[in-house]
Tab-separated table of C-alpha atoms and ligand atoms in Angstrom:
chain	number	residue	atom	x	y	z
A	445	MET	CA	-62.233	-61.288	1.836
A	446	SER	CA	-60.313	-58.566	3.417
A	447	HIS	CA	-62.153	-55.185	5.372
A	448	GLN	CA	-61.443	-53.416	2.408
A	449	ASP	CA	-62.858	-55.796	-0.838
A	450	SER	CA	-66.452	-54.735	-1.410
A	451	PRO	CA	-68.193	-57.541	-3.876
A	452	ILE	CA	-70.823	-55.391	-5.433
A	453	ILE	CA	-71.247	-54.716	-9.096
A	454	ARG	CA	-72.954	-51.218	-9.325
A	455	ARG	CA	-76.067	-51.092	-11.791
A	456	GLU	CA	-75.531	-48.685	-14.749
A	457	SER	CA	-76.793	-44.987	-15.111
A	458	SER	CA	-76.620	-41.732	-16.568
A	459	ARG	CA	-74.741	-38.679	-14.341
A	460	ILE	CA	-76.090	-35.904	-13.499
A	461	TYR	CA	-74.204	-33.724	-10.650
A	462	VAL	CA	-75.543	-31.956	-7.447
A	463	GLY	CA	-73.606	-28.449	-6.945
A	464	ASP	CA	-70.074	-30.114	-7.735
A	465	VAL	CA	-71.499	-33.509	-6.637
A	466	PRO	CA	-71.652	-36.783	-9.143
A	467	ILE	CA	-74.606	-38.933	-8.778
A	468	GLY	CA	-74.671	-42.179	-11.364
A	469	ASP	CA	-72.136	-43.299	-13.658
A	470	GLY	CA	-70.142	-45.479	-11.275
A	471	ALA	CA	-69.657	-42.281	-9.076
A	472	PRO	CA	-69.247	-42.697	-5.238
A	473	ILE	CA	-73.202	-43.200	-3.228
A	474	ALA	CA	-73.654	-39.992	-1.870
A	475	VAL	CA	-75.089	-39.369	1.706
A	476	GLN	CA	-77.818	-36.712	2.417
A	477	SER	CA	-79.887	-35.569	4.594
A	478	MET	CA	-82.911	-32.874	5.214
A	479	THR	CA	-83.340	-29.497	7.418
A	480	ASN	CA	-85.992	-29.995	9.290
A	481	THR	CA	-85.900	-25.933	11.074
A	482	ARG	CA	-88.320	-23.451	9.334
A	483	THR	CA	-86.397	-21.946	7.046
A	484	THR	CA	-87.177	-18.956	7.685
A	485	ASP	CA	-85.005	-18.424	10.254
A	486	VAL	CA	-82.229	-18.748	8.260
A	487	GLU	CA	-79.703	-18.824	10.865
A	488	LYS	CA	-81.219	-21.463	12.864
A	489	THR	CA	-81.575	-23.534	9.573
A	490	VAL	CA	-77.430	-22.192	8.700
A	491	ALA	CA	-76.900	-23.997	11.751
A	492	GLN	CA	-78.485	-27.341	11.448
A	493	ILE	CA	-76.552	-27.400	7.671
A	494	HIS	CA	-72.757	-26.517	9.337
A	495	ALA	CA	-74.160	-29.323	12.136
A	496	LEU	CA	-74.600	-31.936	8.849
A	497	GLU	CA	-71.772	-30.340	7.263
A	498	ARG	CA	-69.086	-31.361	10.249
A	499	VAL	CA	-70.885	-35.254	10.258
A	500	GLY	CA	-69.966	-36.338	6.312
A	501	VAL	CA	-72.576	-35.081	4.782
A	502	ASP	CA	-72.517	-34.661	0.806
A	503	ILE	CA	-75.650	-32.931	0.060
A	504	VAL	CA	-78.814	-30.838	2.166
A	505	ARG	CA	-82.755	-31.418	1.251
A	506	VAL	CA	-84.340	-28.326	2.505
A	507	SER	CA	-88.455	-27.257	2.034
A	508	ILE	CA	-89.415	-24.342	0.658
A	509	PRO	CA	-93.117	-24.379	0.999
A	510	THR	CA	-93.852	-19.746	0.529
A	511	MET	CA	-92.117	-17.200	-1.600
A	512	ASP	CA	-90.774	-16.420	2.536
A	513	ALA	CA	-89.020	-19.368	2.773
A	514	ALA	CA	-87.640	-19.211	-1.130
A	515	GLU	CA	-86.300	-15.492	-0.279
A	516	ALA	CA	-84.850	-16.932	2.426
A	517	PHE	CA	-82.504	-19.634	0.655
A	518	LYS	CA	-81.117	-16.562	-0.563
A	519	PHE	CA	-79.144	-16.398	2.791
A	520	ILE	CA	-78.897	-19.863	2.821
A	521	LYS	CA	-77.094	-20.394	0.087
A	522	GLN	CA	-74.460	-18.092	0.657
A	523	GLN	CA	-73.614	-19.356	3.703
A	524	SER	CA	-73.578	-23.225	3.027
A	525	LYS	CA	-70.620	-24.873	1.863
A	526	VAL	CA	-72.777	-28.116	0.857
A	527	PRO	CA	-75.200	-28.128	-2.363
A	528	LEU	CA	-78.329	-27.271	-1.528
A	529	ILE	CA	-81.760	-28.924	-3.105
A	530	ALA	CA	-84.852	-26.683	-2.806
A	531	ASP	CA	-88.495	-29.527	-1.122
A	532	ILE	CA	-91.033	-27.484	-3.645
A	533	HIS	CA	-94.249	-28.734	-3.860
A	534	PHE	CA	-96.967	-27.357	-6.559
A	535	ASP	CA	-95.951	-24.688	-6.700
A	536	TYR	CA	-93.639	-23.122	-10.108
A	537	ARG	CA	-92.775	-19.498	-9.023
A	538	ILE	CA	-90.751	-21.139	-6.148
A	539	ALA	CA	-88.483	-23.791	-8.348
A	540	LEU	CA	-87.743	-20.187	-10.949
A	541	LYS	CA	-87.111	-18.203	-7.407
A	542	VAL	CA	-84.549	-20.927	-6.242
A	543	ALA	CA	-83.295	-21.381	-9.707
A	544	ASP	CA	-82.319	-17.856	-9.295
A	545	TYR	CA	-80.778	-17.468	-5.839
A	546	GLY	CA	-78.373	-20.955	-6.999
A	547	VAL	CA	-80.020	-23.052	-5.897
A	548	ASP	CA	-78.122	-26.500	-6.890
A	549	CYS	CA	-81.208	-28.636	-7.100
A	550	LEU	CA	-84.925	-28.826	-7.662
A	551	ARG	CA	-86.335	-31.911	-6.133
A	552	ILE	CA	-89.668	-31.510	-7.794
A	553	ASN	CA	-92.614	-33.899	-9.408
A	554	PRO	CA	-93.446	-31.766	-12.510
A	555	GLY	CA	-96.408	-33.646	-13.381
A	556	ASN	CA	-97.866	-31.242	-9.781
A	557	ILE	CA	-96.850	-27.944	-11.668
A	558	GLY	CA	-100.133	-27.396	-13.702
A	559	ASN	CA	-100.901	-26.302	-17.028
A	560	GLU	CA	-97.660	-27.156	-20.096
A	561	SER	CA	-96.546	-23.172	-19.754
A	562	ARG	CA	-95.559	-23.854	-15.960
A	563	ILE	CA	-93.893	-27.202	-16.435
A	564	ARG	CA	-91.674	-25.668	-19.711
A	565	ALA	CA	-90.184	-22.719	-17.379
A	566	VAL	CA	-89.078	-24.674	-14.734
A	567	VAL	CA	-87.338	-26.605	-17.274
A	568	ASP	CA	-86.984	-24.348	-19.362
A	569	CYS	CA	-85.031	-22.951	-16.954
A	570	ALA	CA	-83.395	-25.916	-15.369
A	571	LYS	CA	-81.526	-26.241	-18.336
A	572	ASP	CA	-80.110	-22.945	-18.795
A	573	LYS	CA	-79.075	-23.157	-15.654
A	574	ASN	CA	-78.345	-26.124	-15.384
A	575	ILE	CA	-79.381	-27.371	-12.467
A	576	PRO	CA	-80.849	-31.178	-12.220
A	577	ILE	CA	-84.848	-32.404	-10.977
A	578	ARG	CA	-85.089	-35.256	-8.597
A	579	ILE	CA	-88.497	-36.466	-9.034
A	580	GLY	CA	-89.182	-37.599	-5.536
A	581	VAL	CA	-93.042	-40.054	-5.095
A	582	ASN	CA	-93.817	-41.611	-2.310
A	583	SER	CA	-96.391	-44.365	-1.069
A	584	GLY	CA	-98.581	-41.500	0.837
A	585	SER	CA	-98.956	-38.484	-1.251
A	586	LEU	CA	-99.980	-41.422	-5.163
A	587	GLU	CA	-102.171	-39.372	-7.459
A	588	LYS	CA	-106.009	-39.675	-6.962
A	589	ASP	CA	-106.628	-41.816	-10.004
A	590	ILE	CA	-103.200	-44.463	-9.162
A	591	GLN	CA	-105.073	-45.182	-5.957
A	592	GLU	CA	-108.202	-45.946	-7.422
A	593	LYS	CA	-107.113	-48.174	-10.348
A	594	TYR	CA	-104.572	-50.290	-7.689
A	595	GLY	CA	-106.357	-49.714	-3.625
A	596	GLU	CA	-103.445	-49.573	-2.283
A	597	PRO	CA	-100.051	-48.347	-3.003
A	598	THR	CA	-98.150	-51.029	-4.444
A	599	PRO	CA	-94.646	-50.990	-5.714
A	600	GLN	CA	-96.487	-51.273	-9.553
A	601	ALA	CA	-98.351	-47.879	-7.964
A	602	ILE	CA	-96.089	-46.360	-6.410
A	603	VAL	CA	-94.045	-47.129	-10.236
A	604	GLU	CA	-96.601	-45.775	-12.095
A	605	SER	CA	-96.607	-42.358	-10.312
A	606	ALA	CA	-93.191	-41.838	-10.755
A	607	MET	CA	-92.920	-42.456	-14.794
A	608	ARG	CA	-95.820	-40.087	-15.560
A	609	HIS	CA	-93.034	-37.906	-14.290
A	610	VAL	CA	-90.560	-38.873	-15.228
A	611	ASP	CA	-92.585	-39.137	-19.805
A	612	ILE	CA	-93.294	-35.798	-18.808
A	613	LEU	CA	-89.115	-34.336	-18.703
A	614	ASP	CA	-88.665	-36.809	-21.120
A	615	ARG	CA	-91.228	-35.085	-23.564
A	616	PHE	CA	-90.070	-31.606	-22.638
A	617	ASN	CA	-86.280	-33.475	-23.545
A	618	PHE	CA	-84.474	-32.688	-20.528
A	619	ASP	CA	-82.557	-36.111	-18.565
A	620	GLN	CA	-80.579	-34.322	-16.140
A	621	PHE	CA	-82.580	-35.878	-12.905
A	622	LYS	CA	-82.832	-38.611	-10.375
A	623	VAL	CA	-85.670	-40.403	-9.739
A	624	SER	CA	-87.004	-41.672	-5.840
A	625	VAL	CA	-89.698	-44.193	-5.441
A	626	LYS	CA	-90.380	-43.852	-1.068
A	627	ALA	CA	-92.470	-46.551	0.651
A	628	SER	CA	-92.482	-46.869	4.579
A	629	ASP	CA	-92.585	-50.163	3.626
A	630	VAL	CA	-89.549	-51.821	3.270
A	631	PHE	CA	-90.594	-54.822	1.262
A	632	THR	CA	-92.842	-51.596	-1.119
A	633	ALA	CA	-90.077	-49.735	-1.508
A	634	VAL	CA	-86.945	-52.183	-2.579
A	635	LYS	CA	-89.662	-53.888	-4.437
A	636	ALA	CA	-90.585	-49.825	-6.664
A	637	TYR	CA	-87.467	-49.356	-6.481
A	638	ARG	CA	-86.091	-52.690	-8.358
A	639	LEU	CA	-89.224	-52.108	-10.682
A	640	LEU	CA	-87.960	-48.307	-11.864
A	641	ALA	CA	-84.294	-49.885	-11.737
A	642	LYS	CA	-84.719	-51.245	-15.345
A	643	GLN	CA	-87.263	-48.619	-16.422
A	644	ILE	CA	-84.473	-45.853	-16.349
A	645	LYS	CA	-80.794	-44.707	-16.712
A	646	GLN	CA	-80.838	-42.237	-14.539
A	647	PRO	CA	-79.745	-42.184	-10.658
A	648	LEU	CA	-82.292	-43.578	-8.212
A	649	HIS	CA	-81.842	-41.468	-4.728
A	650	LEU	CA	-82.979	-44.778	-2.563
A	651	GLY	CA	-84.767	-43.885	0.779
A	652	ILE	CA	-87.187	-45.485	3.695
A	653	THR	CA	-89.825	-43.059	4.098
A	654	GLU	CA	-90.696	-42.563	7.710
A	655	ALA	CA	-88.846	-45.298	8.641
A	656	GLY	CA	-89.134	-44.399	12.708
A	657	GLY	CA	-86.903	-43.168	15.460
A	658	VAL	CA	-82.776	-43.162	15.912
A	659	ARG	CA	-82.807	-47.507	15.931
A	660	SER	CA	-85.961	-49.137	14.276
A	661	GLY	CA	-85.947	-46.578	11.312
A	662	ALA	CA	-81.535	-47.511	11.060
A	663	ILE	CA	-83.083	-50.649	10.920
A	664	LYS	CA	-85.440	-50.055	9.083
A	665	SER	CA	-83.246	-47.693	6.419
A	666	ALA	CA	-80.659	-50.478	6.133
A	667	ILE	CA	-82.381	-53.845	5.640
A	668	GLY	CA	-83.896	-51.950	2.629
A	669	LEU	CA	-80.998	-50.050	1.352
A	670	GLY	CA	-79.201	-52.582	2.459
A	671	LEU	CA	-81.051	-55.306	0.344
A	672	LEU	CA	-80.325	-52.373	-2.637
A	673	LEU	CA	-77.385	-51.395	-3.254
A	674	THR	CA	-75.958	-55.349	-2.473
A	675	GLU	CA	-77.912	-55.932	-6.507
A	676	GLY	CA	-75.531	-52.555	-6.678
A	677	ILE	CA	-79.644	-50.171	-7.295
A	678	GLY	CA	-78.166	-47.011	-5.695
A	679	ASP	CA	-76.346	-43.466	-6.444
A	680	THR	CA	-77.609	-41.369	-3.511
A	681	LEU	CA	-79.640	-42.504	-0.702
A	682	ARG	CA	-81.283	-40.790	2.656
A	683	VAL	CA	-81.623	-42.313	6.065
A	684	SER	CA	-84.829	-40.813	6.590
A	685	LEU	CA	-85.479	-41.035	11.135
A	686	ALA	CA	-87.737	-38.872	13.936
A	687	ALA	CA	-84.198	-37.620	15.015
A	688	ASP	CA	-81.341	-35.314	14.837
A	689	PRO	CA	-80.970	-34.821	10.692
A	690	THR	CA	-76.885	-35.473	11.685
A	691	GLU	CA	-77.459	-39.090	12.484
A	692	GLU	CA	-79.096	-39.737	9.677
A	693	VAL	CA	-75.759	-39.364	8.634
A	694	LYS	CA	-74.483	-40.973	10.554
A	695	VAL	CA	-76.630	-44.456	10.044
A	696	GLY	CA	-76.542	-43.644	6.023
A	697	PHE	CA	-72.851	-44.263	6.510
A	698	ASP	CA	-72.558	-46.888	8.316
A	699	ILE	CA	-74.688	-48.231	5.769
A	700	LEU	CA	-72.182	-48.194	3.291
A	701	LYS	CA	-69.501	-49.216	5.274
A	702	SER	CA	-70.905	-52.217	5.958
A	703	LEU	CA	-71.091	-52.706	2.999
A	704	ARG	CA	-67.819	-52.169	1.500
A	705	ILE	CA	-69.229	-49.499	-0.699
A	706	ARG	CA	-67.623	-46.156	0.686
A	707	SER	CA	-65.638	-45.577	3.832
A	708	ARG	CA	-65.285	-42.469	5.687
A	709	GLY	CA	-64.127	-42.405	9.450
A	710	ILE	CA	-63.923	-44.972	11.558
A	711	ASN	CA	-64.995	-48.529	10.844
A	712	PHE	CA	-65.128	-49.899	14.478
A	713	ILE	CA	-65.286	-53.547	14.789
A	714	ALA	CA	-65.817	-54.997	18.532
A	715	CYS	CA	-67.541	-57.969	19.650
A	716	PRO	CA	-70.912	-58.138	21.739
A	717	THR	CA	-67.872	-58.539	25.136
A	718	CYS	CA	-68.596	-61.652	27.113
A	719	SER	CA	-67.236	-63.204	31.018
A	720	ARG	CA	-64.799	-63.490	28.840
A	721	GLN	CA	-62.949	-59.588	27.754
A	722	GLU	CA	-60.468	-58.517	29.615
A	723	PHE	CA	-61.254	-55.032	29.808
A	724	ASP	CA	-64.915	-52.868	29.564
A	725	VAL	CA	-65.063	-53.631	25.848
A	726	ILE	CA	-68.840	-51.154	25.357
A	727	ASN	CA	-67.987	-48.157	27.649
A	728	THR	CA	-64.356	-48.510	25.265
A	729	VAL	CA	-66.018	-48.020	21.890
A	730	ASN	CA	-68.884	-46.036	22.891
A	731	ILE	CA	-66.174	-42.743	23.707
A	732	LEU	CA	-64.073	-43.917	21.224
A	733	GLU	CA	-67.292	-43.010	18.624
A	734	GLN	CA	-67.829	-40.139	20.244
A	735	ARG	CA	-64.392	-38.595	20.698
A	736	LEU	CA	-62.969	-39.827	17.055
A	737	GLU	CA	-66.541	-38.381	14.812
A	738	ASP	CA	-64.501	-35.999	13.073
A	739	ILE	CA	-62.222	-38.143	11.664
A	740	ILE	CA	-62.985	-38.535	8.680
A	741	THR	CA	-59.973	-40.756	6.869
A	742	PRO	CA	-60.864	-44.765	6.917
A	743	MET	CA	-59.036	-46.836	8.417
A	744	ASP	CA	-60.865	-50.340	10.401
A	745	VAL	CA	-59.888	-50.744	14.333
A	746	SER	CA	-61.032	-53.756	16.033
A	747	ILE	CA	-61.476	-53.388	19.883
A	748	ILE	CA	-62.026	-57.264	21.136
A	749	GLY	CA	-62.153	-58.007	24.649
A	750	CYS	CA	-59.689	-61.065	23.841
A	751	VAL	CA	-57.422	-63.283	22.571
A	752	VAL	CA	-59.532	-65.582	21.106
A	753	ASN	CA	-61.411	-63.386	18.096
A	754	GLY	CA	-58.960	-60.286	19.172
A	755	PRO	CA	-55.564	-61.660	17.242
A	756	GLY	CA	-57.195	-62.138	13.727
A	757	GLU	CA	-59.719	-59.128	13.841
A	758	ALA	CA	-56.374	-57.864	14.536
A	759	LEU	CA	-54.269	-58.946	12.036
A	760	ALA	CA	-56.603	-57.445	8.899
A	761	SER	CA	-57.090	-53.972	10.661
A	762	THR	CA	-55.481	-50.940	10.311
A	763	MET	CA	-55.150	-50.652	14.376
A	764	GLY	CA	-56.357	-53.764	16.301
A	765	VAL	CA	-56.275	-54.622	20.285
A	766	ALA	CA	-56.256	-58.136	22.061
A	767	GLY	CA	-57.467	-57.618	25.592
A	768	GLY	CA	-55.088	-59.040	26.970
A	769	HIS	CA	-54.155	-59.538	31.861
A	770	SER	CA	-53.900	-55.371	32.177
A	771	LYS	CA	-52.736	-55.054	29.339
A	772	SER	CA	-54.148	-56.083	25.815
A	773	GLY	CA	-52.260	-56.498	22.515
A	774	PHE	CA	-51.607	-53.390	20.454
A	775	TYR	CA	-51.110	-54.527	16.661
A	776	GLU	CA	-51.261	-51.926	12.952
A	777	ASP	CA	-51.273	-52.675	9.723
A	778	GLY	CA	-51.947	-56.446	11.042
A	779	VAL	CA	-47.806	-56.242	13.303
A	780	ARG	CA	-48.231	-56.774	15.991
A	781	ILE	CA	-45.889	-53.628	17.026
A	782	GLY	CA	-46.419	-53.897	22.015
A	783	ARG	CA	-49.864	-54.255	24.496
A	784	ILE	CA	-50.943	-51.608	25.806
A	785	ASP	CA	-52.143	-50.836	29.261
A	786	ASN	CA	-56.009	-51.243	30.110
A	787	GLU	CA	-56.220	-48.639	32.150
A	788	SER	CA	-55.415	-46.385	30.368
A	789	MET	CA	-56.319	-47.977	26.745
A	790	ILE	CA	-59.196	-45.459	25.974
A	791	ASP	CA	-57.187	-41.981	25.536
A	792	GLU	CA	-53.494	-44.348	23.996
A	793	LEU	CA	-55.380	-45.585	21.199
A	794	GLU	CA	-57.665	-41.746	20.732
A	795	ALA	CA	-53.444	-40.690	20.832
A	796	LYS	CA	-52.740	-43.069	17.907
A	797	ILE	CA	-55.803	-43.564	15.885
A	798	ARG	CA	-55.786	-40.230	16.121
A	799	ALA	CA	-51.674	-39.394	14.638
A	800	LYS	CA	-52.787	-42.902	11.581
A	801	ALA	CA	-55.147	-41.117	10.903
A	802	LEU	CA	-53.285	-38.365	9.718
A	803	ILE	CA	-50.570	-40.609	8.302
A	804	LEU	CA	-53.353	-41.879	6.251
A	805	LYS	CA	-55.096	-38.887	5.338
A	806	ASN	CA	-51.489	-37.107	4.036
A	807	ARG	CA	-50.270	-40.625	2.075
A	808	ILE	CA	-53.819	-40.283	-0.431
A	809	ALA	CA	-52.994	-36.335	-0.850
A	810	THR	CA	-49.989	-37.456	-2.361
A	811	THR	CA	-51.421	-40.252	-4.173
A	812	GLU	CA	-53.961	-37.931	-5.919
A	813	LEU	CA	-51.489	-35.224	-6.619
B	2177	SF4	FE1	-66.143	-63.242	24.358
B	2177	SF4	FE2	-63.129	-62.688	24.290
B	2177	SF4	FE3	-65.574	-63.186	22.142
B	2177	SF4	FE4	-65.428	-60.572	22.963
B	2177	SF4	S1	-63.458	-62.461	21.845
B	2177	SF4	S2	-66.628	-62.482	23.096
B	2177	SF4	S3	-64.515	-61.769	25.234
B	2177	SF4	S4	-64.925	-64.500	23.409
């Protein structure tokens, strides 16, 4: 298999649109994140959304806990390029307000809004304005009666809670929604998503909630989301990290890249290094990863310390180096085309990768014409 192929067959689902981002029915899996600034601080929240846009986020969720936050949302929305989801708990009037201000999706659980007339007001508004809804159930906040019935947040308990909200939207004849059933325990979340995937046709938003810091959270998310994605389950995802939200986006894309589901930017292939390495592989990869963060064109770059695995990986990559004494073999599109001085490798590779990314970008643009 080349670096480009993914053997994954996606679960069939219906399609919704969050702004102009398609979700489900074979659309690229969207990477989401969430702001963690105070929403009433418009300047800081917009700055964070712009930082997320720079690392390629597809959709951003913003908490709207109060009417003041809803008023701030108006100005945040005006200054954002990516679609925004408003995260609302309980207060249906906030949902109506942000709908007026152009929100692209409402994260609100219909069962928590209150009486039928309030639910109808939100659903009618969503229908009128073509705004989808995300039902989001978390293992930590299940309804009291479900907690009592199951004793603990089992996958069945989480799915029962989600289906209550789904049934309400069904009753109101509203099918433009996606659902998440998050848990902080990987096995619980995976089982819940597997169960839910069999019960509804709508897209699923994946996440392991409260996953942890950058390292532990990335690993938990990669295992949990990886298991589901390899089974074809999942149409959007968020990697929840106790970290800067841009890290969530980078890890999200890394998970998709690792599974060959969606490529964005450079997929580095690097050896773990050993005493055979002919140049400092770790330093080279770390510096290039940072310097080339802005590249969004998908390409594989292999940085391998010696000729044991270097040529093999380079042949299957867009660009690659195989470590050699003072100079390393340089490969492009699977062909060895020369050698690079190990001393100036980082700068030379950066320049070559940037030039190649530009060529590939133009090629993709021409094909799409
Ligand atoms: Fe060591 Fe070479 Fe393998 Fe890298 S490719 S780990 S340098 S033997």
